[in-house]
Short mmCIF file of C-alpha atoms in Angstrom, two decimals:
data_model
loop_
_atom_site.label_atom_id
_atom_site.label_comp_id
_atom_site.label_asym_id
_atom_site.label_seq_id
_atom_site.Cartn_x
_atom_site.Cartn_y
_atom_site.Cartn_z
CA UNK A 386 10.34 24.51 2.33
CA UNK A 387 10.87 21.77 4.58
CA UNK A 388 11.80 18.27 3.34
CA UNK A 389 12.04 15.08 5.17
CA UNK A 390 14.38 12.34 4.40
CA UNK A 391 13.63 8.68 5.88
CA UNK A 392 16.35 5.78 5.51
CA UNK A 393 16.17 3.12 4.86
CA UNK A 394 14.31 3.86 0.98
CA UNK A 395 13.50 -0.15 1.13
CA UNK A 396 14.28 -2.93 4.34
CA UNK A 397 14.14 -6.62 4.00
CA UNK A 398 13.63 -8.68 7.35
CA UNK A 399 13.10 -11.98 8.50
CA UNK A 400 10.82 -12.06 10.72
CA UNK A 401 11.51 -12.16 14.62
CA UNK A 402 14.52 -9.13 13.88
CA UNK A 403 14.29 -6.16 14.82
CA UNK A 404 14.67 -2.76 12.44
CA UNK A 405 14.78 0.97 13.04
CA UNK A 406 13.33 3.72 10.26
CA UNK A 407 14.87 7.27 10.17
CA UNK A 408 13.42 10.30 9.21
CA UNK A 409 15.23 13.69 9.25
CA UNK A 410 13.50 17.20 8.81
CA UNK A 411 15.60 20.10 7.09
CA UNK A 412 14.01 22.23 9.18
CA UNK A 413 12.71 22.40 13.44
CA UNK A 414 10.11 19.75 14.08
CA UNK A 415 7.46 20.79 15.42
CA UNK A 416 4.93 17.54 14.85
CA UNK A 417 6.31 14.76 13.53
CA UNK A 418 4.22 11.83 12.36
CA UNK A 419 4.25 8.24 11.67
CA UNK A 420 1.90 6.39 9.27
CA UNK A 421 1.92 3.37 7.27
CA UNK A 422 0.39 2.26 4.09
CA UNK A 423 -0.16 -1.14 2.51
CA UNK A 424 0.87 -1.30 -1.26
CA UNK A 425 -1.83 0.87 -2.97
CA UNK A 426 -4.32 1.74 0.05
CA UNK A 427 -4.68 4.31 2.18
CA UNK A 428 -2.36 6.04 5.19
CA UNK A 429 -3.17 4.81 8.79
CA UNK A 430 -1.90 6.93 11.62
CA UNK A 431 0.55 5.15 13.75
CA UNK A 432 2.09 7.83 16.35
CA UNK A 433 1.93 11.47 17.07
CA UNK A 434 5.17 13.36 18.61
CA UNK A 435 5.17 16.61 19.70
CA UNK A 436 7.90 16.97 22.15
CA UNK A 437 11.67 16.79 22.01
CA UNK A 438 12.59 13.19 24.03
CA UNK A 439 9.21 12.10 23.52
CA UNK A 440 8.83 8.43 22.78
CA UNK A 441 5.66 6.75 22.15
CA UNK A 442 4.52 2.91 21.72
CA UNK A 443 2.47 0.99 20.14
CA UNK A 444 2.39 -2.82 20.07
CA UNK A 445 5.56 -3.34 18.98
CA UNK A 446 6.31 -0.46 17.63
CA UNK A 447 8.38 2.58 19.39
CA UNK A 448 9.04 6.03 18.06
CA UNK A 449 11.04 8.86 19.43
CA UNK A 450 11.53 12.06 18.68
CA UNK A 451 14.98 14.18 18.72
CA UNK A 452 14.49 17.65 18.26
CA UNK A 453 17.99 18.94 18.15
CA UNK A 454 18.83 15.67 15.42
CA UNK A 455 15.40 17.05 13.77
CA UNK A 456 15.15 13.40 13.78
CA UNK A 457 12.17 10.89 14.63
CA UNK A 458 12.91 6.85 14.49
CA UNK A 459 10.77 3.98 14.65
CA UNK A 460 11.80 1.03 15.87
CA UNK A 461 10.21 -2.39 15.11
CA UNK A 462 10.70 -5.38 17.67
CA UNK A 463 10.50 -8.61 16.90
CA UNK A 464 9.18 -7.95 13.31
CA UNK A 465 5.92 -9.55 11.90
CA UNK A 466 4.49 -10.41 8.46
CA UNK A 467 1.96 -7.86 9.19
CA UNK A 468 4.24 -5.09 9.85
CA UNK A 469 4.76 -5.36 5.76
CA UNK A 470 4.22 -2.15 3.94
CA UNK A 471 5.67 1.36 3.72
CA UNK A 472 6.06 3.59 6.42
CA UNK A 473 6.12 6.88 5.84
CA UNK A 474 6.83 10.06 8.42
CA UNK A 475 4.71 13.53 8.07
CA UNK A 476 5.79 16.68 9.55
CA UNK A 477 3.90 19.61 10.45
CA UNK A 478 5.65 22.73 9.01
CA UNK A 479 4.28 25.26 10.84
CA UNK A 480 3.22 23.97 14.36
CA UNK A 481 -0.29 24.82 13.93
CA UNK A 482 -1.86 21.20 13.87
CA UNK A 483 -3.39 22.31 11.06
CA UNK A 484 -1.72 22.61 8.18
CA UNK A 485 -0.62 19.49 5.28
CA UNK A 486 2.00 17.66 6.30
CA UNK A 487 5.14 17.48 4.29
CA UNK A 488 5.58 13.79 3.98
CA UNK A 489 8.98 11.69 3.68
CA UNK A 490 9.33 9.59 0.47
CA UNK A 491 8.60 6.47 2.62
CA UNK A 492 10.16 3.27 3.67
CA UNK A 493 9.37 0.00 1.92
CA UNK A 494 9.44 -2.68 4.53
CA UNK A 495 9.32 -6.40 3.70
CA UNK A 496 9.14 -9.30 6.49
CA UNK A 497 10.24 -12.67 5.39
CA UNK A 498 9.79 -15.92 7.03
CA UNK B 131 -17.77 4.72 11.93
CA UNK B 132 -15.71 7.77 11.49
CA UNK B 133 -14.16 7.85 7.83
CA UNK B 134 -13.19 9.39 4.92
CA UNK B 135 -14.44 8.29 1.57
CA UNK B 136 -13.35 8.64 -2.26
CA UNK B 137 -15.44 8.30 -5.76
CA UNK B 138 -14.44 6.71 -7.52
CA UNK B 139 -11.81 4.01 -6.19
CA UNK B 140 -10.39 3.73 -10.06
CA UNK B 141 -10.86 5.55 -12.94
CA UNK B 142 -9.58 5.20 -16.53
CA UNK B 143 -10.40 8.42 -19.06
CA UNK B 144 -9.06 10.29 -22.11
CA UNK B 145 -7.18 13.02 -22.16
CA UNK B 146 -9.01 16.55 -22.06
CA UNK B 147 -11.91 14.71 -20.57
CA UNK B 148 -13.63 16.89 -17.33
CA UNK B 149 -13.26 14.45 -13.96
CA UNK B 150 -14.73 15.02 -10.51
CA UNK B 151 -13.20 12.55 -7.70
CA UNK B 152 -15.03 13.26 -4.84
CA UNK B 153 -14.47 13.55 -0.64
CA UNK B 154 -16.60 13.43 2.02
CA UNK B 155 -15.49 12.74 5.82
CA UNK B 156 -17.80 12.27 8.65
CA UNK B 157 -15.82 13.58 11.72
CA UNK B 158 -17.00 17.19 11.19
CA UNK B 159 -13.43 18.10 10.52
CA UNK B 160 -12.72 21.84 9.37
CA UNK B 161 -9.38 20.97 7.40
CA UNK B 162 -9.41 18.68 4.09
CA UNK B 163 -6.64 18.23 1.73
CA UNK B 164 -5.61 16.31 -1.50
CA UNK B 165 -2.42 14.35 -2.07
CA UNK B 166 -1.35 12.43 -4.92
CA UNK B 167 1.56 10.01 -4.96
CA UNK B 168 3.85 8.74 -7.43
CA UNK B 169 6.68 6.55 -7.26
CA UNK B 170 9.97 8.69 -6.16
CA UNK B 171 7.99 11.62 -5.03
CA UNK B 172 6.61 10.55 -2.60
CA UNK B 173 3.25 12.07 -1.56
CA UNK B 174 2.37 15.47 -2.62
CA UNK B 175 -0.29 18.26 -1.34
CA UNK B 176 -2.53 19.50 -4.24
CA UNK B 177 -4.64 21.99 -2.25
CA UNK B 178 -6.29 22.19 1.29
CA UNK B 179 -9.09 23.75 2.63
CA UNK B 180 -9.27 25.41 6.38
CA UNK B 181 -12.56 25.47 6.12
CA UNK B 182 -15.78 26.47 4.07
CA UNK B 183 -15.02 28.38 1.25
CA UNK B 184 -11.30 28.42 2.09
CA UNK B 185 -9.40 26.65 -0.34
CA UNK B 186 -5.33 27.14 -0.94
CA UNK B 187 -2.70 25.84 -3.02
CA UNK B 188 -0.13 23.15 -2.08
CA UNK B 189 2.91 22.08 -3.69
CA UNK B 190 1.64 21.20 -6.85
CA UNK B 191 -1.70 22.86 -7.81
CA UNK B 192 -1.54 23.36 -11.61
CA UNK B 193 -3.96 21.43 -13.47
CA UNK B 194 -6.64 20.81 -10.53
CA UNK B 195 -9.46 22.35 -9.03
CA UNK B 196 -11.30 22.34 -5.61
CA UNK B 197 -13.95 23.37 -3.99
CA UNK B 198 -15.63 23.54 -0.16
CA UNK B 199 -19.13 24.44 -0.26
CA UNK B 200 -19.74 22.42 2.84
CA UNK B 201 -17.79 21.29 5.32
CA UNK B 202 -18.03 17.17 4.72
CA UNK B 203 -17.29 17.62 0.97
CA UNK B 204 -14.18 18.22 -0.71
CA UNK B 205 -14.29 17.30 -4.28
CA UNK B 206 -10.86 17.75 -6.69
CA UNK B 207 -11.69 18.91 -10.35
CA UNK B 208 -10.00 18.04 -13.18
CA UNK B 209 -11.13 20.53 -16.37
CA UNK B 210 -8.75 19.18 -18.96
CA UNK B 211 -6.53 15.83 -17.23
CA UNK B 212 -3.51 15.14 -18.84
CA UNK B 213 -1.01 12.05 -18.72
CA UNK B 214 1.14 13.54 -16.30
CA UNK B 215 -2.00 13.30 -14.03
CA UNK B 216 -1.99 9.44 -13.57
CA UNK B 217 -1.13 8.90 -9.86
CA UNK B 218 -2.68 7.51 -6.60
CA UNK B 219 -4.72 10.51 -5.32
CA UNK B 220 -5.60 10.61 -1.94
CA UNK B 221 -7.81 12.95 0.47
CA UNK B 222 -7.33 13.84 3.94
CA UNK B 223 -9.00 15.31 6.96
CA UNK B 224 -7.29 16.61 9.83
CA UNK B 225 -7.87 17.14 13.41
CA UNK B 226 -5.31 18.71 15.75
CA UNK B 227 -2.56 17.45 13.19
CA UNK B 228 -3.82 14.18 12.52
CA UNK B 229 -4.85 13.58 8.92
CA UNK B 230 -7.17 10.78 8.10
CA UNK B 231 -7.08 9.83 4.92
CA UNK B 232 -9.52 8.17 2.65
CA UNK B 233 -8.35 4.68 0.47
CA UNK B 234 -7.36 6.21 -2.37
CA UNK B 235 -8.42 6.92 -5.91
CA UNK B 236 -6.17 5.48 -8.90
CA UNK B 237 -6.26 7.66 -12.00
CA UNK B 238 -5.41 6.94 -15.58
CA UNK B 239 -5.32 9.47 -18.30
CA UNK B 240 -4.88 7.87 -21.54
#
């Protein structure tokens, strides 16, 4: 079965820096995903990537997708208090868009001031 | 406003004692599935459903029930919760790969 491994497991910043998340797939990438969840609440989708080289942004926030790495980052700029939480990256095993995502074990993120 | 909800939010009970936490989305999704996460696994499928009536296991069925008799609801059954069932426990629906998930239901079995 397909696992995905994100690095940093935890990330303290002060804010203003900058920070980049990993997460590798054992297996081809068909979907990757990026949400993030405040301590104890629910997932909010972030970014969809579909497409080897595809990068996508969002505020400040940038992912990209390398599908020969089997790797997706996201990349913070100028971090924020509310950029705080844990980020966590889903893939889609099959390709269908409609199966459960295998998820990463997340990345705890903590902004400073 | 488009949305997934959860019953309850938190819930304390025995052991052996029957729960229902229940699902229901809005968006007219076909797909639902339940997650539960716990600290250093991460965030683990229970079951999903393709649609009404179509239920399958995840990664870690044993000990839970679902069911889908209509498409908004998703409910996840527990006939006899155990311990080793306290976790975060999450639903999802999904459209074209993108799961929305509801807040979250935190379960203690005592």
């Amino acid at each position: 079965s397909q696992e995905l491994e994100q690095s940093p497991q935890s990330l303290i910043v002060q804010e203003g820096k900058n920070l980049t998340i990993n997460c590798t797939s054992s297996k081809t990438l068909y979907g990757l995903y990026w949400y993030k969840q405040k301590y104890g609440e629910g997932l909010i989708f972030l970014m969809m990537l579909q497409k080897g080289g595809e990068e996508k942004s969002h505020e400040k926030i940038t992912a990209k997708l390398d599908e020969k790495k089997q790797q997706s980052s996201l990349h913070i700029t100028a971090s924020q208090p509310s950029h705080a939480g844990i980020y966590l990256c889903g893939a889609d095993a099959v390709g269908s868009g409609n199966t459960p995502l295998v998820f990463g074990k997340g990345t705890r993120l903590s902004v400073i001031a | 406003e488009a949305q997934v909800t959860q019953n309850p939010r938190y819930l304390i009970t025995v052991t052996g004692k029957k729960l229902t936490v229940t699902c229901s989305q809005n968006m007219n999704h076909e797909y639902m599935s339940w997650y539960r996460q716990d600290p250093g696994l991460g965030l683990r499928q229970i079951y999903y459903s393709m649609n009404v009536e179509v239920t399958d296991k995840g990664d870690v069925p044993e000990g839970y029930k679902v069911s889908r008799k209509e498409k908004r609801n998703f409910p996840l059954i527990l006939e006899s919760p155990s311990p080793n069932q306290t976790s975060l426990y999450f639903c999802a629906s999904n459209r074209w790969g993108v799961q929305y998930f509801g807040p979250g239901t935190r379960l203690t079995v005592t």
